[in-house]
Amino acid sequence: MKKPQFPSHKIGILAIHGDVAEHAAVLAELNLEAVEVRAAKDFKNLDGLILPGGESTTIYDLAKTYGLISPLRKFIVTPRKNLPTTKYQLPTILATCAGLILLVKFGLLNVEVERNAYGRQLNSFEADLKIPILGSRKFPGIFIRAPKILRTGKGVEILAEFEGAPVFVRQRNIFAASFHPELTDDLRIHKFIFGLKFPQ
Ligand code: GLN
């Protein structure tokens, strides 16, 4: 089978802690170039960025030590020329689990979140999620000490819910999931977000 071609092809993955390799494997499967981001200079020429899951306090502390917090915020909110998408011209962001918590901490995602609200490691679970933007086939949501979205604010669109709480949201160029799409072999979330279909 011919691998798909995408307009946004160079995707950074914040690579200081967390499940970086799993996201990189999905991007490779989709024929997208993955760039590991560990320093401010690594943001150059990226079309998108993934903030992986892991331990949000660890990612935050290390990002701070590496001087990455302000370049990261700047990358997410600064319009760029030559991006394939229209209107906002912003790089596309996918944040999963701890990545979602970080965006809230940075004031870039307008939701209220409670860490570990679905229980501890032992209470990790899988749930089939209805995600209308992906079509009618359900998506296997893997939740690992997941954060719970308690409230969504202005500008936040709810893309999926589980037991009445949002688990997948979008705010302008940012997509954030409280579960782990990189841990299943269903590639539809990455494909939708970084692929042709993304209507930014
Ligand atoms: N419990 C973690 C935190 O609070 C997030 C878990 C994850 O990313 N799987 O940072």
Coordinates of C-alpha atoms and ligand atoms in Angstrom, one line a residue:
M1 CA 0.0 0.0 0.0
K2 CA 1.3 3.5 -0.9
K3 CA 2.0 5.5 2.2
P4 CA -0.1 8.7 2.5
Q5 CA 1.4 12.1 1.7
F6 CA 0.7 15.0 3.9
P7 CA 1.0 18.7 3.5
S8 CA 2.5 19.2 7.0
H9 CA 5.3 16.7 7.2
K10 CA 7.8 17.8 9.7
I11 CA 6.4 17.2 13.2
G12 CA 8.4 17.9 16.4
I13 CA 8.0 15.7 19.5
L14 CA 8.9 17.2 22.8
A15 CA 11.5 14.6 23.7
I16 CA 12.6 15.2 27.2
H17 CA 10.5 12.6 29.0
G18 CA 7.5 10.4 28.2
D19 CA 6.3 8.2 25.4
V20 CA 8.3 9.9 22.6
A21 CA 9.2 6.7 20.7
E22 CA 5.5 5.6 20.4
H23 CA 4.5 8.9 18.8
A24 CA 7.5 8.8 16.5
A25 CA 6.5 5.3 15.4
V26 CA 3.0 6.5 14.4
L27 CA 4.4 9.4 12.5
A28 CA 6.8 7.1 10.6
E29 CA 3.9 4.8 9.8
L30 CA 2.1 7.8 8.3
N31 CA 5.2 8.9 6.3
L32 CA 5.7 12.0 8.4
E33 CA 9.1 13.2 9.5
A34 CA 9.5 13.2 13.3
V35 CA 12.0 15.6 14.8
E36 CA 12.9 15.2 18.5
V37 CA 12.7 18.6 20.3
R38 CA 15.2 19.1 23.1
A39 CA 16.4 22.6 22.6
A40 CA 15.0 26.0 21.4
K41 CA 16.7 25.6 18.0
D42 CA 14.8 22.4 17.3
F43 CA 11.5 24.3 16.8
K44 CA 12.8 25.7 13.5
N45 CA 10.9 24.7 10.4
L46 CA 8.4 22.5 12.2
D47 CA 4.9 22.3 10.9
G48 CA 3.5 20.7 14.1
L49 CA 4.3 19.5 17.5
I50 CA 3.4 16.6 19.8
L51 CA 3.5 17.0 23.6
P52 CA 3.6 13.4 24.8
G53 CA 2.3 11.8 27.9
G54 CA 4.5 10.9 30.9
E55 CA 4.8 12.7 34.2
S56 CA 3.7 16.3 33.7
T57 CA 5.8 17.6 36.7
T58 CA 8.9 15.9 35.3
I59 CA 8.3 17.3 31.8
Y60 CA 7.7 20.8 33.2
D61 CA 10.8 20.8 35.4
L62 CA 13.1 19.5 32.6
A63 CA 11.6 21.9 30.1
K64 CA 12.4 24.7 32.5
T65 CA 15.9 23.4 33.1
Y66 CA 16.5 23.2 29.3
G67 CA 15.1 26.7 28.8
L68 CA 12.3 25.3 26.6
I69 CA 9.2 26.9 28.2
S70 CA 9.2 30.2 26.5
P71 CA 10.2 28.9 23.0
L72 CA 7.5 26.2 23.3
R73 CA 4.8 28.8 24.2
K74 CA 6.0 31.0 21.4
F75 CA 6.0 28.2 18.8
I76 CA 2.4 27.3 19.6
V77 CA 1.0 30.8 19.4
T78 CA 3.0 32.4 16.6
P79 CA 1.5 32.3 13.1
R80 CA 3.9 31.2 10.4
K81 CA 4.2 31.6 6.7
N82 CA 4.1 28.6 4.4
L83 CA 1.9 26.5 6.6
P84 CA -0.5 24.5 4.5
T85 CA -3.6 25.2 6.6
T86 CA -5.5 28.4 6.1
K87 CA -6.9 31.1 8.4
Y88 CA -4.7 30.9 11.5
Q89 CA -1.4 29.8 9.9
L90 CA -0.5 28.2 13.2
P91 CA 1.4 25.0 13.7
T92 CA -0.8 22.1 14.6
I93 CA -0.4 20.7 18.1
L94 CA -1.3 17.4 19.6
A95 CA -1.1 17.0 23.3
T96 CA -1.7 13.7 25.0
C97 CA -2.3 13.1 28.7
A98 CA 0.5 14.9 30.6
G99 CA 1.0 17.1 27.5
L100 CA -2.6 18.3 28.0
I101 CA -1.8 19.2 31.6
L102 CA 1.2 21.2 30.5
L103 CA -0.8 23.2 28.0
V104 CA -3.2 24.1 30.8
K105 CA -0.3 25.1 33.0
F106 CA 1.0 27.3 30.2
G107 CA -2.4 29.0 29.9
L108 CA -2.7 27.8 26.3
L109 CA -5.6 25.5 26.7
N110 CA -8.8 26.9 28.2
V111 CA -9.9 24.0 30.3
E112 CA -9.9 23.1 34.0
V113 CA -8.2 19.8 34.6
E114 CA -7.7 17.4 37.6
R115 CA -4.6 15.2 37.5
N116 CA -4.9 11.5 38.1
A117 CA -8.7 11.9 38.5
Y118 CA -9.5 8.5 36.9
G119 CA -7.4 6.7 39.6
R120 CA -3.8 5.4 39.9
Q121 CA -1.7 3.2 37.6
L122 CA -3.7 0.1 38.6
N123 CA -6.9 1.8 37.5
S124 CA -5.7 2.4 34.0
F125 CA -8.4 1.3 31.5
E126 CA -9.4 1.1 27.9
A127 CA -12.7 2.5 26.6
D128 CA -14.1 2.6 23.1
L129 CA -14.8 6.2 22.3
K130 CA -17.2 7.8 19.9
I131 CA -15.2 10.5 18.0
P132 CA -17.5 11.9 15.2
I133 CA -14.7 13.7 13.4
L134 CA -13.1 10.3 12.7
G135 CA -16.2 8.6 11.4
S136 CA -18.5 6.0 12.9
R137 CA -16.0 3.4 14.0
K138 CA -15.1 3.8 17.6
F139 CA -11.6 4.6 18.8
P140 CA -9.8 2.6 21.4
G141 CA -9.0 5.1 24.2
I142 CA -6.2 4.0 26.5
F143 CA -6.3 5.9 29.8
I144 CA -3.3 5.8 32.1
R145 CA -3.5 7.8 35.3
A146 CA -5.4 10.2 33.1
P147 CA -6.2 13.8 33.8
K148 CA -9.9 14.6 33.9
I149 CA -11.3 17.7 32.1
L150 CA -13.7 19.2 34.6
R151 CA -14.7 22.2 32.6
T152 CA -14.1 23.7 29.1
G153 CA -13.9 27.4 28.5
K154 CA -14.4 29.7 25.6
G155 CA -13.0 28.6 22.2
V156 CA -12.8 24.9 23.2
E157 CA -14.6 22.4 21.1
I158 CA -15.4 18.9 22.6
L159 CA -14.5 16.2 20.2
A160 CA -15.1 13.2 22.4
E161 CA -16.5 12.4 25.9
F162 CA -16.3 9.5 28.3
E163 CA -18.8 9.1 31.1
G164 CA -20.0 12.7 30.6
A165 CA -16.5 14.3 30.8
P166 CA -14.6 15.6 27.7
V167 CA -11.6 13.5 26.9
F168 CA -10.6 15.0 23.5
V169 CA -10.8 18.7 22.8
R170 CA -9.7 21.2 20.3
Q171 CA -8.9 24.9 20.7
R172 CA -7.9 26.5 17.4
N173 CA -4.7 24.8 16.4
I174 CA -4.4 22.7 19.6
F175 CA -5.8 19.2 19.9
A176 CA -5.6 17.6 23.4
A177 CA -6.5 14.1 24.5
S178 CA -6.6 12.7 28.0
F179 CA -5.9 9.3 26.6
H180 CA -3.1 7.8 24.5
P181 CA -3.7 7.5 20.8
E182 CA -0.1 6.6 20.2
L183 CA -0.5 3.3 22.1
T184 CA -3.0 1.7 19.8
D185 CA -2.5 0.7 16.2
D186 CA -5.4 2.9 15.2
L187 CA -3.7 5.8 13.5
R188 CA -6.7 7.9 12.8
I189 CA -6.1 10.6 15.3
H190 CA -2.6 11.4 14.2
K191 CA -3.7 11.1 10.6
F192 CA -6.6 13.5 11.0
I193 CA -4.6 16.0 12.9
F194 CA -1.5 16.1 10.8
G195 CA -3.1 15.1 7.6
L196 CA -5.0 16.7 4.8
K197 CA -8.3 16.6 6.5
F198 CA -7.4 19.1 9.3
P199 CA -9.6 22.1 8.7
Q200 CA -7.7 24.6 10.8
Ligands
GLN1 N1 -0.5 11.2 35.7 C1 0.3 11.9 34.9 C2 0.4 13.4 35.3 O1 -0.3 13.9 36.1 C3 -0.2 11.9 33.4 C4 -0.2 10.4 33.0 C5 0.1 10.2 31.5 O2 0.6 11.1 30.8 N2 -0.2 9.0 31.1 O3 1.3 14.1 34.8

